[in-house]
PDB file of C-alpha atoms in Angstrom:
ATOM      1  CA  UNK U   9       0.000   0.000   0.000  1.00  0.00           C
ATOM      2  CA  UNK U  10       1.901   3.084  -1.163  1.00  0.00           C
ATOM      3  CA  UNK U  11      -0.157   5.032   1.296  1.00  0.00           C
ATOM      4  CA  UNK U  12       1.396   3.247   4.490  1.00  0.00           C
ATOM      5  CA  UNK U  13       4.483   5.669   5.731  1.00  0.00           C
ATOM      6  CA  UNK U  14       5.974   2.118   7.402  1.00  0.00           C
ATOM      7  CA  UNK U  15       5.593   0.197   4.255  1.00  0.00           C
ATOM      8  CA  UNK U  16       6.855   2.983   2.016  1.00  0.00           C
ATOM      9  CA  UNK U  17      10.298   3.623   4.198  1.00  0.00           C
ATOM     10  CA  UNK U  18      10.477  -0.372   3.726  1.00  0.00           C
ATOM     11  CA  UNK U  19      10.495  -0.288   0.128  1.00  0.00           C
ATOM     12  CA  UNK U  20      12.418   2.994  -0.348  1.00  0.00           C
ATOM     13  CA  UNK U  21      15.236   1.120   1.894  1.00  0.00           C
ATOM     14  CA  UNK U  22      14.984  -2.239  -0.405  1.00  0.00           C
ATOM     15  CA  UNK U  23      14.947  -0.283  -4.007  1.00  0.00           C
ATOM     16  CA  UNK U  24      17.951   2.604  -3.173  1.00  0.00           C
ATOM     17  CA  UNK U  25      19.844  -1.002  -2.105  1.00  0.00           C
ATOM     18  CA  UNK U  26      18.796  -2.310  -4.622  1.00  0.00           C
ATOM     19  CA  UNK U  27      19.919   0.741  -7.216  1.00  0.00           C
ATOM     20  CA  UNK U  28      23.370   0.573  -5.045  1.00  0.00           C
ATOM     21  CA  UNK U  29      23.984  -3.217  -6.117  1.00  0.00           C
ATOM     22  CA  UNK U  30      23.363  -2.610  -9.906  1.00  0.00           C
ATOM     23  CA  UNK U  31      25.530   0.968  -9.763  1.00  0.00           C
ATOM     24  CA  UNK U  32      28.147  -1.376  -7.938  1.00  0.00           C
ATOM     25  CA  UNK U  33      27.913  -4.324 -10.229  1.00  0.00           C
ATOM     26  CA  UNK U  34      27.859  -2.564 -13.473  1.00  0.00           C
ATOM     27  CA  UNK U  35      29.519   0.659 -14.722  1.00  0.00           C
ATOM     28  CA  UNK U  36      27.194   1.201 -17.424  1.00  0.00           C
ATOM     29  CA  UNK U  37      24.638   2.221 -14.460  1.00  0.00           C
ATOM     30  CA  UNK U  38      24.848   5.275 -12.951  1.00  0.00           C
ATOM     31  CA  UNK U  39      22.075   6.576 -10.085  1.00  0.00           C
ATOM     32  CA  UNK U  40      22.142   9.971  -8.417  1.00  0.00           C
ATOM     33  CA  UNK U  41      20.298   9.829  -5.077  1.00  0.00           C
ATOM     34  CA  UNK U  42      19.615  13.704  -4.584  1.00  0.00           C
ATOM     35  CA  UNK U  43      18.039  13.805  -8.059  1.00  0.00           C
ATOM     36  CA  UNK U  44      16.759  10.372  -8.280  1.00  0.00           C
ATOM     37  CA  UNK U  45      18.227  10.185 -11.796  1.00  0.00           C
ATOM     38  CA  UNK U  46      18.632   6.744 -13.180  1.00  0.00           C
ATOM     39  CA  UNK U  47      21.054   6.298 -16.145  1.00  0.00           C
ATOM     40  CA  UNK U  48      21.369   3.489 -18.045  1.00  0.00           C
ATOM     41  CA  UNK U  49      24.198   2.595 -20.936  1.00  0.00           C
ATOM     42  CA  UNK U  50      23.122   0.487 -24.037  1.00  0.00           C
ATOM     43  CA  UNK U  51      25.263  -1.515 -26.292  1.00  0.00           C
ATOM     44  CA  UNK U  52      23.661   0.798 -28.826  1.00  0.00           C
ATOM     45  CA  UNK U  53      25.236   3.662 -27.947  1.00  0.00           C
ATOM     46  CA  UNK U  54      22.494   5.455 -26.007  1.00  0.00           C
ATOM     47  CA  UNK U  55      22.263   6.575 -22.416  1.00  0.00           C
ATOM     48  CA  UNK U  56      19.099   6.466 -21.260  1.00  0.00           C
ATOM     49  CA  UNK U  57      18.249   8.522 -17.872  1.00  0.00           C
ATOM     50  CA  UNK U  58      15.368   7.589 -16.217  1.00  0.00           C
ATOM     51  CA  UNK U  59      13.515  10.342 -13.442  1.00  0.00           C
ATOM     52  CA  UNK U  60      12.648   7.677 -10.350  1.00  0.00           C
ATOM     53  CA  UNK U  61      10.328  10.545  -8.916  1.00  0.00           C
ATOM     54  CA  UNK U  62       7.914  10.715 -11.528  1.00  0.00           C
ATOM     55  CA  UNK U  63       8.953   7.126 -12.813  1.00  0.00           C
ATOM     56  CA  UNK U  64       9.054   8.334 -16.452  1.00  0.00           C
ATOM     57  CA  UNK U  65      12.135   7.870 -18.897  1.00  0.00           C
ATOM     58  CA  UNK U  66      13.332  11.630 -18.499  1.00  0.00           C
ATOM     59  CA  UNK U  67      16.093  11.420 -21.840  1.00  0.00           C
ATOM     60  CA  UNK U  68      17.710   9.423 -24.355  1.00  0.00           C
ATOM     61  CA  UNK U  69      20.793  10.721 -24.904  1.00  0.00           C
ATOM     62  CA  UNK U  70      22.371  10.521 -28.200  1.00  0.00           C
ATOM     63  CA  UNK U  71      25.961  10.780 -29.780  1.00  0.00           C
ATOM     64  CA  UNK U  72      27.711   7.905 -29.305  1.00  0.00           C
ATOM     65  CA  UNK U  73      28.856   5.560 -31.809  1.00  0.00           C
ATOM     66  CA  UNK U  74      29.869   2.561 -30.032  1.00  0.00           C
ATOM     67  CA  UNK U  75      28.119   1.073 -26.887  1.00  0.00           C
ATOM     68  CA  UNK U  76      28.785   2.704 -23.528  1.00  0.00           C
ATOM     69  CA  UNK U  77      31.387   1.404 -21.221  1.00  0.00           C
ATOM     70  CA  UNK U  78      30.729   3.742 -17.660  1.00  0.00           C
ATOM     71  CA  UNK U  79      28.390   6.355 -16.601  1.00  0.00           C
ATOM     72  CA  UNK U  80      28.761   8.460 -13.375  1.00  0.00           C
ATOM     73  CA  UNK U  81      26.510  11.370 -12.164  1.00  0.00           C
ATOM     74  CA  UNK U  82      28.520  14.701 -11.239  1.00  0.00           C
ATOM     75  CA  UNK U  83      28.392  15.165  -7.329  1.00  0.00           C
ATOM     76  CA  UNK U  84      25.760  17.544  -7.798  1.00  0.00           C
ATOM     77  CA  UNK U  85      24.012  15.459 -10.183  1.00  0.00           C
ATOM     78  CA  UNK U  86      24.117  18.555 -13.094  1.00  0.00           C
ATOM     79  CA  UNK U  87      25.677  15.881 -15.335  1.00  0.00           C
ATOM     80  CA  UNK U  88      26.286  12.683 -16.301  1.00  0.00           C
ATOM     81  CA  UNK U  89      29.316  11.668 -18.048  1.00  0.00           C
ATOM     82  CA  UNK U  90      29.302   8.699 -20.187  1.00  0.00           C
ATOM     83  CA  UNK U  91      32.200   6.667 -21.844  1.00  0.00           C
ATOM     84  CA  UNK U  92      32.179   4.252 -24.963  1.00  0.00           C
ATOM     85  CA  UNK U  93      35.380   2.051 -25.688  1.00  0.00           C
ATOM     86  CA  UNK U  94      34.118   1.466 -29.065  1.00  0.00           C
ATOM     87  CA  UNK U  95      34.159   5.132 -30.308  1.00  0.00           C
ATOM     88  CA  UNK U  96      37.018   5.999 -27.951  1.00  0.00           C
ATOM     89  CA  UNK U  97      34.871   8.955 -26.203  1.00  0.00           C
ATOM     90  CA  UNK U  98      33.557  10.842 -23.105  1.00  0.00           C
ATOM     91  CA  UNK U  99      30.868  12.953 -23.234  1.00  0.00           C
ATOM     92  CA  UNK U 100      29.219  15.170 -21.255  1.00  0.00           C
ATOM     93  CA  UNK U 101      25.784  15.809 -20.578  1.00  0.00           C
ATOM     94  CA  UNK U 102      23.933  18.584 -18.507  1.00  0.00           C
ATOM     95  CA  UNK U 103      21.491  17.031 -16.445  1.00  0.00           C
ATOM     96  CA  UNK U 104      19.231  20.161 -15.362  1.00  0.00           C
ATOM     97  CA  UNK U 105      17.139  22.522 -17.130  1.00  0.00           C
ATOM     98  CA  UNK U 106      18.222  25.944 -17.066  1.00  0.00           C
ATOM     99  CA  UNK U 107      15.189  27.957 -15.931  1.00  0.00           C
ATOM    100  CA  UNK U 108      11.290  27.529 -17.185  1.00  0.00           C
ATOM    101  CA  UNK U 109      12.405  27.563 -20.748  1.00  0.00           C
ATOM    102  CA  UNK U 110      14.947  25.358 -20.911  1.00  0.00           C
ATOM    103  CA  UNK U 111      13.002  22.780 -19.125  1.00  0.00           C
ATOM    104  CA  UNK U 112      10.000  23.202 -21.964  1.00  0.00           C
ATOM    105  CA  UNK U 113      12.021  23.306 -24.412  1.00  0.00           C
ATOM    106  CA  UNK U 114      14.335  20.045 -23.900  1.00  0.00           C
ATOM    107  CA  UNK U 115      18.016  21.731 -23.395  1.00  0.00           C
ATOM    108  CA  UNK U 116      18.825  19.595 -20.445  1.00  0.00           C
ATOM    109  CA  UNK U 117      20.255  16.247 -21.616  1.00  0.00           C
ATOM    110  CA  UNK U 118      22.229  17.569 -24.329  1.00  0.00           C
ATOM    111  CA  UNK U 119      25.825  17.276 -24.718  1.00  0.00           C
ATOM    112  CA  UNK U 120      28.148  19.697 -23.466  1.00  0.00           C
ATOM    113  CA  UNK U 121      31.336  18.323 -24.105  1.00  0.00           C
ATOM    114  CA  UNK U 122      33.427  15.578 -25.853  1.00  0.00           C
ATOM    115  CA  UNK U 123      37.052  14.327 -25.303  1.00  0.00           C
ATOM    116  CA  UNK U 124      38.410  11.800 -27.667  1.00  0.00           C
ATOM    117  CA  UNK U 125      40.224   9.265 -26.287  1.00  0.00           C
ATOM    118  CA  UNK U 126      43.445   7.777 -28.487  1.00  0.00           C
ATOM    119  CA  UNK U 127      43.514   4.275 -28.921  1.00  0.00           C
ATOM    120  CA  UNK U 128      44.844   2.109 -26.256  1.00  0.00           C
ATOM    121  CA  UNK U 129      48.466   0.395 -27.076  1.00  0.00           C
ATOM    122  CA  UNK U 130      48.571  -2.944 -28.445  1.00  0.00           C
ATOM    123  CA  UNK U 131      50.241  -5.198 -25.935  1.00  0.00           C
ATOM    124  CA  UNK U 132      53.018  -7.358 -27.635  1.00  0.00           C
ATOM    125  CA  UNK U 133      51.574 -10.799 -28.014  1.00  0.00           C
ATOM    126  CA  UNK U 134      53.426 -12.966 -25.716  1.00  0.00           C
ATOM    127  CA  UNK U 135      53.455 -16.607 -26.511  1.00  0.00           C
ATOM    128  CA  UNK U 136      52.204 -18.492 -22.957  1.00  0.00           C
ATOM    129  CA  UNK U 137      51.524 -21.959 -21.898  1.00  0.00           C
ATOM    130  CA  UNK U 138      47.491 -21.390 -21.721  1.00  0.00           C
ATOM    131  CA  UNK U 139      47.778 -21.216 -25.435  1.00  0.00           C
ATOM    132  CA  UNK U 140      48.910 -24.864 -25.860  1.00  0.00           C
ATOM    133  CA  UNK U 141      46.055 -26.123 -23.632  1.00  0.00           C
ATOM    134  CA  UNK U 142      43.700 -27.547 -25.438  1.00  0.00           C
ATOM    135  CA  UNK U 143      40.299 -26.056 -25.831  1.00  0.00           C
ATOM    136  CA  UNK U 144      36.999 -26.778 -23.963  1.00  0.00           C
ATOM    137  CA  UNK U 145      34.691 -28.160 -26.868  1.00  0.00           C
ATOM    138  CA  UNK U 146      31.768 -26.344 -28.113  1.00  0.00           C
ATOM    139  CA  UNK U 147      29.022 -25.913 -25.267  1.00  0.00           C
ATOM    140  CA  UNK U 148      31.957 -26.728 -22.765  1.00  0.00           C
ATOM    141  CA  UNK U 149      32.773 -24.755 -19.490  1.00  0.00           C
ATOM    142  CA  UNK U 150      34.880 -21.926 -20.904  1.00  0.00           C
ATOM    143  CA  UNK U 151      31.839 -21.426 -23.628  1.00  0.00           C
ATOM    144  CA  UNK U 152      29.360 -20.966 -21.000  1.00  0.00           C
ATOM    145  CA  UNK U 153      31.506 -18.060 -18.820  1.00  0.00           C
ATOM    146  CA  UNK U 154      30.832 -14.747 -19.933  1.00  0.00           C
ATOM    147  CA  UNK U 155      33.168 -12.303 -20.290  1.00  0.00           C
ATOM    148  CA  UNK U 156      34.069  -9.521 -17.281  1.00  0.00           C
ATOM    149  CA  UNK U 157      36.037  -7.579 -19.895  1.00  0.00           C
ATOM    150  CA  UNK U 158      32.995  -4.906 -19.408  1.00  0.00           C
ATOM    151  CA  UNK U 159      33.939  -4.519 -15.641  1.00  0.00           C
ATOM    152  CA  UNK U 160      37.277  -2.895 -16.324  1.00  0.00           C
ATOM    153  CA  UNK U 161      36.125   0.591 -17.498  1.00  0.00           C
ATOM    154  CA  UNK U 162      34.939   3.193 -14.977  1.00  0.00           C
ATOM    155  CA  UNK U 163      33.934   6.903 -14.380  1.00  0.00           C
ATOM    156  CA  UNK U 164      34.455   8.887 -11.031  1.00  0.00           C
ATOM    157  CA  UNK U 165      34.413  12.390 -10.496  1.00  0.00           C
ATOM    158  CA  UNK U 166      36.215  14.022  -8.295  1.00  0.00           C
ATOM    159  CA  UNK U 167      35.445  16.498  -5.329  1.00  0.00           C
ATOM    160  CA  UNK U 168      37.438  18.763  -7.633  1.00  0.00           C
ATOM    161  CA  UNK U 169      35.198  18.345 -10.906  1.00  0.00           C
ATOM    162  CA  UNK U 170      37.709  16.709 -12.951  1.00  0.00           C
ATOM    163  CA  UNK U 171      36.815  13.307 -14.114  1.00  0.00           C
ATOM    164  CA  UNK U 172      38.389  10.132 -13.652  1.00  0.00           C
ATOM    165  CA  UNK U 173      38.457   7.916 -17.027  1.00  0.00           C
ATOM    166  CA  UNK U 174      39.811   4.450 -15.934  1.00  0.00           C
ATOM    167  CA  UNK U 175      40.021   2.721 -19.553  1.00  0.00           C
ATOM    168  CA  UNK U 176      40.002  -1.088 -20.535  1.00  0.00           C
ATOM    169  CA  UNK U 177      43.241  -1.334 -20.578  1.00  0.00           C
ATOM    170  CA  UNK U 178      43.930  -0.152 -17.232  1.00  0.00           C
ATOM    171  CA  UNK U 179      45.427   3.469 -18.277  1.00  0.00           C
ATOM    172  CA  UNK U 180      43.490   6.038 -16.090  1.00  0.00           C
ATOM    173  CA  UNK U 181      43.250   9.528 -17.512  1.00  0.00           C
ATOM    174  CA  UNK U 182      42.126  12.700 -15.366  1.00  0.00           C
ATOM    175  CA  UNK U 183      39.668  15.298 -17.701  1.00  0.00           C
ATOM    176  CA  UNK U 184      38.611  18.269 -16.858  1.00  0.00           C
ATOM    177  CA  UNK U 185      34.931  18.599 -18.156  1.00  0.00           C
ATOM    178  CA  UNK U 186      34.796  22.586 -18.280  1.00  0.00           C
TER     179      UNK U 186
END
């Protein structure tokens, strides 16, 4: 009963865990508690945020090319920054409306800057002993494990405003967004 203050503080407690978990567990999620912004990354290449008060889908936000590696909410929660490793980009995005207008007439959500990445070095390819193991067959144990390649990439932002890219590859970059 959403009307129950008991019952409601009970569910609000479960879901914001919840949300936690899945921000935790995936970097293509992003939630901002303050705002109750939801963001979501897609594997095609949009970022869709998601406005938990009024439980509509508030944006989808456009420009990638690739799918998107990491999302993370500014500290205020004024924007989201979003990652792809496929199109080698962050982007920007203002979260807020600025004034009446801007909220009619859709400026929040756009893009308000993009750094391109270069391309990570290619590692030497190093002949090892896993390579003369022979392979699991078709439908076998190694075919069944999916890959954790995706957990590698991450956003943070700092208490400064910079931006803390933490690529695929391990090489961590520091971008300032202004």
């Amino acid at each position: 009963e959403p009307s129950d203050p008991s019952l409601r503080r009970q569910s609000l407690l479960a879901v914001t865990s919840a949300l936690h978990e899945l921000v935790h567990t995936f970097p293509m999620v992003s939630f901002h508690q303050n705002t109750q912004k939801f963001a979501v990354g897609t594997s095609d290449s949009l970022v869709v945020v998601y406005d938990l008060r009024t439980a509509t889908k508030w944006r989808i936000l456009e420009g990638h090319t690739g799918g998107i590696s990491a999302l993370a909410f500014s500290n205020d929660g004024d924007r989201l920054a979003s990652y792809s490793a496929q199109d080698r980009t962050v982007r920007i995005w203002q979260c807020i409306a600025t004034g009446f207008l801007g909220g009619l007439l859709g400026s929040s959500g756009r893009c308000i800057k993009q750094h391109a990445l270069p391309p990570l070095p290619v590692e030497p390819s190093v002949p090892s002993q896993a390579a003369a193991l022979p392979r699991p067959a078709a439908g076998g144990a190694a075919a069944r494990e999916p890959s954790t390649s995706w957990r590698s990439a991450a956003l943070k932002w700092t208490e400064q405003g910079a931006l803390r890219v933490v690529r695929e590859g391990g090489e961590v970059l520091h971008l300032r967004p202004e």
